[in-house]
Amino acid sequence: MLELDKTYRDELDKLAKNIQASEDLAKYLEEEEEEYYEQLKAGFEPLIHQLYERVAAENPLQLIPLEKRLMEDDFEGLFLP
């Protein structure tokens, strides 16, 4: 297992900020309706998946730190491994 490269960390941080700033998350937190969470998933999980696949292809020994980062609160449970 290796430490996650800064490039990947920066991309994850940017994704997390976008998730936290998203209108779908605000709606979900306000209404707690499943449809808003599904919209949140549809908007962000493909982006997370692309990064996950890139790390898996380029630096597979960094997958565990990537998965640990995805489990932090600012990812709101999206793309749980």
XYZ file of C-alpha atoms in Angstrom:
81
model
C 0.000 0.000 0.000
C 1.292 3.420 -0.956
C 0.231 6.899 0.068
C -2.215 8.524 -2.318
C -0.518 10.835 -4.833
C -1.177 14.541 -4.418
C -2.805 14.680 -7.859
C -5.411 12.118 -6.829
C -5.896 13.751 -3.414
C -6.489 17.103 -5.087
C -9.051 15.586 -7.457
C -10.831 13.906 -4.544
C -10.853 17.148 -2.568
C -12.339 18.982 -5.541
C -15.024 16.313 -5.951
C -15.823 16.460 -2.226
C -16.184 20.247 -2.368
C -18.482 19.964 -5.381
C -20.585 17.351 -3.593
C -20.902 19.551 -0.515
C -21.842 22.562 -2.655
C -24.340 20.678 -4.806
C -27.983 21.597 -4.911
C -28.955 17.911 -4.872
C -27.209 17.412 -1.529
C -28.904 20.490 -0.091
C -32.288 19.190 -1.248
C -31.574 15.734 0.151
C -30.498 17.086 3.535
C -33.539 19.334 3.672
C -36.185 16.882 2.458
C -34.506 13.504 3.156
C -36.153 12.084 0.053
C -34.488 9.130 -1.659
C -34.940 10.701 -5.109
C -32.558 13.551 -4.200
C -29.905 11.110 -3.035
C -30.332 9.164 -6.272
C -29.808 12.404 -8.221
C -26.694 13.067 -6.155
C -25.412 9.575 -6.937
C -26.170 9.970 -10.643
C -24.265 13.228 -10.770
C -21.145 12.260 -8.843
C -20.640 8.500 -8.818
C -19.584 8.355 -12.502
C -16.876 10.950 -11.768
C -15.700 9.041 -8.714
C -15.721 5.817 -10.729
C -13.533 7.368 -13.442
C -10.960 8.418 -10.862
C -11.142 5.020 -9.153
C -10.531 3.233 -12.454
C -7.626 5.546 -13.271
C -5.960 4.889 -9.913
C -6.552 1.141 -10.337
C -4.876 1.195 -13.744
C -2.014 3.568 -12.953
C -1.261 2.936 -9.269
C -3.177 -0.037 -7.862
C -1.220 0.071 -4.595
C -2.940 3.388 -3.881
C -6.479 1.981 -3.973
C -6.733 1.455 -0.215
C -5.918 5.095 0.622
C -8.365 6.149 -2.107
C -11.110 3.985 -0.612
C -10.397 5.329 2.869
C -10.742 8.878 1.556
C -14.059 7.999 -0.085
C -15.384 6.856 3.303
C -14.947 10.299 4.840
C -18.058 12.307 5.648
C -17.676 14.860 2.859
C -18.395 12.145 0.272
C -21.821 11.516 1.851
C -21.617 7.737 1.386
C -21.248 7.930 -2.383
C -19.382 5.138 -4.161
C -18.741 3.066 -1.064
C -16.292 0.277 -1.927
